[in-house]
PDB file of C-alpha atoms in Angstrom:
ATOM      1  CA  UNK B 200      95.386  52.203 194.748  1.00 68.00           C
ATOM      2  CA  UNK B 201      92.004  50.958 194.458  1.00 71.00           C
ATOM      3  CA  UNK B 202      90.814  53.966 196.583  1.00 70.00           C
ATOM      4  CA  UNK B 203      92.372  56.830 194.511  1.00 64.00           C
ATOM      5  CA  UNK B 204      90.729  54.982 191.818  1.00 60.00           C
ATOM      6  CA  UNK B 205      87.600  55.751 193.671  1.00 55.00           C
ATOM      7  CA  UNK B 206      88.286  59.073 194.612  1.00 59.00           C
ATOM      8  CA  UNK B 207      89.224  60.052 190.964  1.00 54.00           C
ATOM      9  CA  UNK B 208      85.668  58.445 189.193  1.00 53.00           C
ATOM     10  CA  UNK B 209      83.863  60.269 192.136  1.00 59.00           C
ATOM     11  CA  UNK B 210      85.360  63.915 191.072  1.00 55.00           C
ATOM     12  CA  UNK B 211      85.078  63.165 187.230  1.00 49.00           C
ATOM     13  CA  UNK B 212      81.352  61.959 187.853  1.00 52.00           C
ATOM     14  CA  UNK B 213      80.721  65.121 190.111  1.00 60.00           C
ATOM     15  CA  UNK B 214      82.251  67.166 186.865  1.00 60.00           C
ATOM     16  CA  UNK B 215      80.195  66.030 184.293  1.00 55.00           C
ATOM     17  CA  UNK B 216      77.183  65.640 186.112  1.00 57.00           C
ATOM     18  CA  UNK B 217      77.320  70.046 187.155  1.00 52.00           C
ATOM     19  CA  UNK B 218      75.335  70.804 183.995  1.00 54.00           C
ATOM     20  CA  UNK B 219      72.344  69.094 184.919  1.00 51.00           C
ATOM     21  CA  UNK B 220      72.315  70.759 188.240  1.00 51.00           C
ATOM     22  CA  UNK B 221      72.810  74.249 187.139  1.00 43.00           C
ATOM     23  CA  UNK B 222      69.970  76.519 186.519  1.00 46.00           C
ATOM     24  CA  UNK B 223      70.038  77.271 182.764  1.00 47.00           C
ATOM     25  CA  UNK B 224      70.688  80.952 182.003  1.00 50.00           C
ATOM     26  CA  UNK B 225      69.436  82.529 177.929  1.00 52.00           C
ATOM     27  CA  UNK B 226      71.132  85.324 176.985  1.00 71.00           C
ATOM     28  CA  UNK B 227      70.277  87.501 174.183  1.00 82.00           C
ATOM     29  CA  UNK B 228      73.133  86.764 170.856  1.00 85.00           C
ATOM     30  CA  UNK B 229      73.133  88.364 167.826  1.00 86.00           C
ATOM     31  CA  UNK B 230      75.202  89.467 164.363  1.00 86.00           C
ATOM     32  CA  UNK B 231      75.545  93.104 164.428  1.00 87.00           C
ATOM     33  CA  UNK B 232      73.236  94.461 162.398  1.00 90.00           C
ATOM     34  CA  UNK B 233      73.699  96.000 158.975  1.00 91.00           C
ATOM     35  CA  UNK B 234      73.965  99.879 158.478  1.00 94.00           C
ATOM     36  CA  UNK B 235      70.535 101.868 158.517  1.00 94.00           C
ATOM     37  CA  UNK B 236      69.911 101.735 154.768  1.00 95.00           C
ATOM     38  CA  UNK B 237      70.390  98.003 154.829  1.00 94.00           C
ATOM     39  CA  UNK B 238      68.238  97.849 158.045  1.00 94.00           C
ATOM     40  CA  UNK B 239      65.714 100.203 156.310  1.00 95.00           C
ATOM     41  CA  UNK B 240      65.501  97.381 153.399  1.00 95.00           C
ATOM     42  CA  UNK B 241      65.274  94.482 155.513  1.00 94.00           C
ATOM     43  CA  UNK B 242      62.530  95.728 157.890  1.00 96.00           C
ATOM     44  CA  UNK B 243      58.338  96.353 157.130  1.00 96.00           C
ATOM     45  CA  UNK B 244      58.528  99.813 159.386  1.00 96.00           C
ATOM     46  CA  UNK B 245      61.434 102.333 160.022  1.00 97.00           C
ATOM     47  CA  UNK B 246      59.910 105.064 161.978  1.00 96.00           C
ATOM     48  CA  UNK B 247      60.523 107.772 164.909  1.00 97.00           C
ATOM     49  CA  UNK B 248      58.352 108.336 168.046  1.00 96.00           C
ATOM     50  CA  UNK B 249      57.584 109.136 171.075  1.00 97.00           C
ATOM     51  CA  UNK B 250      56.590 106.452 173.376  1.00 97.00           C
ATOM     52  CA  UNK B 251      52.881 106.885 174.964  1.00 97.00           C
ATOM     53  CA  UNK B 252      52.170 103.843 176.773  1.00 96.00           C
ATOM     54  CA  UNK B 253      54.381 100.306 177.854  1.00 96.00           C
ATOM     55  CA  UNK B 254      52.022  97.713 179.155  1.00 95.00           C
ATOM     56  CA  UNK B 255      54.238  94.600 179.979  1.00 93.00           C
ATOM     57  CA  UNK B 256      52.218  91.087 179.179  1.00 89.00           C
ATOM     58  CA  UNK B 257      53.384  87.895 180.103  1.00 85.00           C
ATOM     59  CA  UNK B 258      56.959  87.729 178.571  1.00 88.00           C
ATOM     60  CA  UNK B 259      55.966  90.460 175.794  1.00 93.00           C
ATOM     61  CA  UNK B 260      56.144  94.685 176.297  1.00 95.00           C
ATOM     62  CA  UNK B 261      53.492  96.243 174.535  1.00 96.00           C
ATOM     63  CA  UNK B 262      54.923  99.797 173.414  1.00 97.00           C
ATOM     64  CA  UNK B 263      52.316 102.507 171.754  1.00 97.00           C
ATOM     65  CA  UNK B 264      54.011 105.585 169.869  1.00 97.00           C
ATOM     66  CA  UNK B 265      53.291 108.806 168.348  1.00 96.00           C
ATOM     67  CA  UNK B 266      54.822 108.271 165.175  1.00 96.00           C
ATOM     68  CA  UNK B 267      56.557 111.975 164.544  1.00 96.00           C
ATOM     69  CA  UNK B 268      58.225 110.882 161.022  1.00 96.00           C
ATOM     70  CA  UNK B 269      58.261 107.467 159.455  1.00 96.00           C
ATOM     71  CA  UNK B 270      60.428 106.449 156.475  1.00 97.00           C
ATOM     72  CA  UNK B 271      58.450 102.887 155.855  1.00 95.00           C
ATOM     73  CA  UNK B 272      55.675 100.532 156.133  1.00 93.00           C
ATOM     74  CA  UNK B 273      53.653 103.292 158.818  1.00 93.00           C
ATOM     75  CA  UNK B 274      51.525 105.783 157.770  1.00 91.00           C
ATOM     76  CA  UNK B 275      49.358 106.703 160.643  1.00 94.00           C
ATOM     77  CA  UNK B 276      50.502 108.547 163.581  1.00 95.00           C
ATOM     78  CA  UNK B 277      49.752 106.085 166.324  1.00 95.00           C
ATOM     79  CA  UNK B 278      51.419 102.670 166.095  1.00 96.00           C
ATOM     80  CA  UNK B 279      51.724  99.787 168.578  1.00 96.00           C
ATOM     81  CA  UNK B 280      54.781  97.892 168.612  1.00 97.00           C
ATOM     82  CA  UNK B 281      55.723  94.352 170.576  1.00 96.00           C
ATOM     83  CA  UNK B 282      58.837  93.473 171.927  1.00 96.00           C
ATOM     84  CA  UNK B 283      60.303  90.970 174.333  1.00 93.00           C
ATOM     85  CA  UNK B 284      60.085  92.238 177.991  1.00 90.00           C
ATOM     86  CA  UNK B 285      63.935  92.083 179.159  1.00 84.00           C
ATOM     87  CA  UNK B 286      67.198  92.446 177.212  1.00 83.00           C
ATOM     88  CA  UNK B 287      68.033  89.016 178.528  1.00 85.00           C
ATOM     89  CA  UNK B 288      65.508  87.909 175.649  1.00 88.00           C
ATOM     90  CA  UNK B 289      66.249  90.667 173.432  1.00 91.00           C
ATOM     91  CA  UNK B 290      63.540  93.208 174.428  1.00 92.00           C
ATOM     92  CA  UNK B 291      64.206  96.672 173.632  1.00 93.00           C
ATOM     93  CA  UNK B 292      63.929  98.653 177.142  1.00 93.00           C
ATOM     94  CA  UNK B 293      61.377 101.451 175.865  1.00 95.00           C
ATOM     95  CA  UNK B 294      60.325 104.313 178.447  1.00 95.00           C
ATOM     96  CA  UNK B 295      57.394 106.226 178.425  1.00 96.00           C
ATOM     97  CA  UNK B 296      57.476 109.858 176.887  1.00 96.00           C
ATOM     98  CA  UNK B 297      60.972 109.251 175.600  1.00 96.00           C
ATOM     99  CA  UNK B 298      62.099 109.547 171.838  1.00 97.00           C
ATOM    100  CA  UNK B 299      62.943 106.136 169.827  1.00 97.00           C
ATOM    101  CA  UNK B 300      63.622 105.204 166.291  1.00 97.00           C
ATOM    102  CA  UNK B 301      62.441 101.806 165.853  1.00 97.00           C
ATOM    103  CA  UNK B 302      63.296  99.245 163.120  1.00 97.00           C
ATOM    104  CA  UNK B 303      60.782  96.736 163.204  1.00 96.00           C
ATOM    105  CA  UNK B 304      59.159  93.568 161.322  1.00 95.00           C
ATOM    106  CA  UNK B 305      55.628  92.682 161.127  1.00 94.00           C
ATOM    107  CA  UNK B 306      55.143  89.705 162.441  1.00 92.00           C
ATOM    108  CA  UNK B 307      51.314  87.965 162.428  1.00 91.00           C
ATOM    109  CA  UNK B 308      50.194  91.506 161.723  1.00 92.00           C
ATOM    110  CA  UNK B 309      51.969  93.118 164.317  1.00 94.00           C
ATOM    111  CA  UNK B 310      54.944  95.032 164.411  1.00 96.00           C
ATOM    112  CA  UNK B 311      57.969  93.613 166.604  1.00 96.00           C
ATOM    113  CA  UNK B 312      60.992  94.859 167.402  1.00 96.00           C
ATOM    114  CA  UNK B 313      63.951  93.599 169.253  1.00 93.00           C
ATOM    115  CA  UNK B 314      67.537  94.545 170.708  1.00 91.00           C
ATOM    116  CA  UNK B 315      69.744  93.082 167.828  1.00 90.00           C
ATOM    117  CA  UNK B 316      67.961  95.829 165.348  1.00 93.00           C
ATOM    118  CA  UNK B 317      68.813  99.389 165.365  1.00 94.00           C
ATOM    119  CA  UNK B 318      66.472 100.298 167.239  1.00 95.00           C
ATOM    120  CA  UNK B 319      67.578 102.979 169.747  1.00 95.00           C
ATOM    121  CA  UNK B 320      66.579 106.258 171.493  1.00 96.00           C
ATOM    122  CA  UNK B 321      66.629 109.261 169.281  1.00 95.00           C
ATOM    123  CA  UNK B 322      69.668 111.090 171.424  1.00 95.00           C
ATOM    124  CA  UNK B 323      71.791 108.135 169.952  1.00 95.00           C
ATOM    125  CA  UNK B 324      70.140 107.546 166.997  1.00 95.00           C
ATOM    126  CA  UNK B 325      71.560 110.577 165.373  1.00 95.00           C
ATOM    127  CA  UNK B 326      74.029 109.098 162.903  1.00 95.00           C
ATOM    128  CA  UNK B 327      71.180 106.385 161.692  1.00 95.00           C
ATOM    129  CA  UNK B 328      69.196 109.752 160.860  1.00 95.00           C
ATOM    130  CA  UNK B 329      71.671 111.364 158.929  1.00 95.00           C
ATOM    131  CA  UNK B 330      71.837 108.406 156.694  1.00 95.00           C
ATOM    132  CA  UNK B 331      68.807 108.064 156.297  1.00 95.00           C
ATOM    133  CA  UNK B 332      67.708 111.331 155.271  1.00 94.00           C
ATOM    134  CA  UNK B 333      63.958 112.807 155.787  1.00 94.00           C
ATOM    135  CA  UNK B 334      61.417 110.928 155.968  1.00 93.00           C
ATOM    136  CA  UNK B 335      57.624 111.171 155.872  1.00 94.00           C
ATOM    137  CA  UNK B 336      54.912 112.763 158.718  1.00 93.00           C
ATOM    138  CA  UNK B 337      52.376 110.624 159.326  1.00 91.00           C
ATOM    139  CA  UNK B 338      48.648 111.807 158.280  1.00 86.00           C
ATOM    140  CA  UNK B 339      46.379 109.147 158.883  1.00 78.00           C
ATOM    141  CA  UNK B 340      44.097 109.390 161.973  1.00 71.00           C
ATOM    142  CA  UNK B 341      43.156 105.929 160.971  1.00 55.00           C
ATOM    143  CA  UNK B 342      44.519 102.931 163.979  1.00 54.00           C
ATOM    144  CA  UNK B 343      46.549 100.556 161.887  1.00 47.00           C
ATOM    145  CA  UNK B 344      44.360  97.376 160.537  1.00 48.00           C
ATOM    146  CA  UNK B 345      41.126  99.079 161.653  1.00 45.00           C
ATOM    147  CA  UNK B 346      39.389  98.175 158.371  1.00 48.00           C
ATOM    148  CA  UNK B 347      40.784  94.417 158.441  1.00 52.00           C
ATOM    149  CA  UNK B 348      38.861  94.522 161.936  1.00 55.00           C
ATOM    150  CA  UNK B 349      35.603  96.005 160.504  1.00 63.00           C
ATOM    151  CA  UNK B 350      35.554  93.365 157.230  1.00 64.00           C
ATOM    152  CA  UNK B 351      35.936  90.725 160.156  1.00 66.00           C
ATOM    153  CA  UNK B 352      32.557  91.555 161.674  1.00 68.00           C
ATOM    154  CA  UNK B 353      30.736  92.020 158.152  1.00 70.00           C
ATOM    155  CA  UNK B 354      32.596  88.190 157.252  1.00 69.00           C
ATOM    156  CA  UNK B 355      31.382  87.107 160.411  1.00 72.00           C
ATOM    157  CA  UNK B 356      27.587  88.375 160.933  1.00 78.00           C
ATOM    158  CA  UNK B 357      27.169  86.705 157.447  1.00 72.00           C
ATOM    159  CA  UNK B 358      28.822  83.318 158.065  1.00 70.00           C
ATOM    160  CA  UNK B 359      26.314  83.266 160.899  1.00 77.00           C
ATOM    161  CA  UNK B 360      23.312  84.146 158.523  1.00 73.00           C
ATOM    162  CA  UNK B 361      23.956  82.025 155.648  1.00 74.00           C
ATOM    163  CA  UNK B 362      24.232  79.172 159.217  1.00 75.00           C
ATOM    164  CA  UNK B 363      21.189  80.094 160.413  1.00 76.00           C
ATOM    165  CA  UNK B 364      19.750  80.161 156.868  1.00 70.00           C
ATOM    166  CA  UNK B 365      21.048  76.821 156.422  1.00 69.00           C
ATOM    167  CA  UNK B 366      19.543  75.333 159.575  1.00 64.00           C
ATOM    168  CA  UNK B 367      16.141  76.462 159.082  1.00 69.00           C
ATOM    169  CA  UNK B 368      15.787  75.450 155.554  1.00 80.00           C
ATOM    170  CA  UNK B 369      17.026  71.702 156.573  1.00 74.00           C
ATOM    171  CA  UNK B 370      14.470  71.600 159.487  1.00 78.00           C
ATOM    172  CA  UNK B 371      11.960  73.125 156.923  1.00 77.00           C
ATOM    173  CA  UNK B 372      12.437  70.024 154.860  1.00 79.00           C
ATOM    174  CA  UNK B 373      13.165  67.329 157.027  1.00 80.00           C
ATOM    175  CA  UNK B 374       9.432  68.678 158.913  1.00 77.00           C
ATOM    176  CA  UNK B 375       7.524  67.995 155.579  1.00 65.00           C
TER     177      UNK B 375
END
């Protein structure tokens, strides 16, 4: 007796203790999402294009497209867009010179994307277009946030002035 009473805490031991030997496995999980004009009032940019360049970083794909029409939030016909780099994470699988429509948020000032939105290549995307009618070309030559960049370097050579300035008016008066 006292040895199937052994045998018996040794198996229900070797049970519970299988979690904390097992690798861990994520899995991307998410609600369906809504239809596209629900999806086009939820997201910052609802555009189509045509994937120029996917530069994989780290755990993040870097995706730059030629925006051919765009319904919001883009108005210039090259964007970049970030998503995870496997589906495992929920990283849209984007290939170079094919067609996508992307649904995306702006995140940090970048746009993001990701496998539970409707994103999708154009060749399946062709219901989401119908619903959501026609959209806008691009016209902008402009690279998105290219004057935020150029305020940060006027912000910045000043900040270092008005230091400067500051530092040689102290050691001006503290020489005296």
């Amino acid at each position: 007796m006292k040895l199937f009473k052994v045998v018996v805490l040794s198996f229900l031991l070797s049970i519970l203790s299988l979690p904390f030997f097992s690798s861990t496995g994520y899995a991307c999980s998410c609600l369906p999402p809504g239809t596209p004009q629900e999806e086009l009032s939820k997201m910052d940019a609802v555009l189509t294009g045509k994937v120029l360049e996917v530069e994989e970083n780290n755990s993040t794909t870097k995706v730059k497209l030629s925006v051919s029409e765009t319904w919001k939030g883009v108005k210039t016909k090259e964007v970049v867009v970030y998503t995870a780099m496997d589906s495992a994470a929920c990283g849209v699988n984007f290939e170079k010179d094919k067609d996508y429509l992307v649904y995306a948020h702006l995140e940090d000032g970048e746009y993001t994307t990701y496998l539970c939105s409707r994103t999708a290549e154009l060749t399946q995307a062709q219901s989401d277009l119908k619903e959501l009618g026609e959209g806008t070309v691009p016209t902008d030559d402009a690279k998105p946030f290219a004057n935020f960049s150029t305020q940060n370097a006027v912000v910045g050579t000043l900040g270092v002035a008005l230091v400067l300035g500051a530092c040689f008016i102290y050691r001006w008066k503290n020489t005296k």
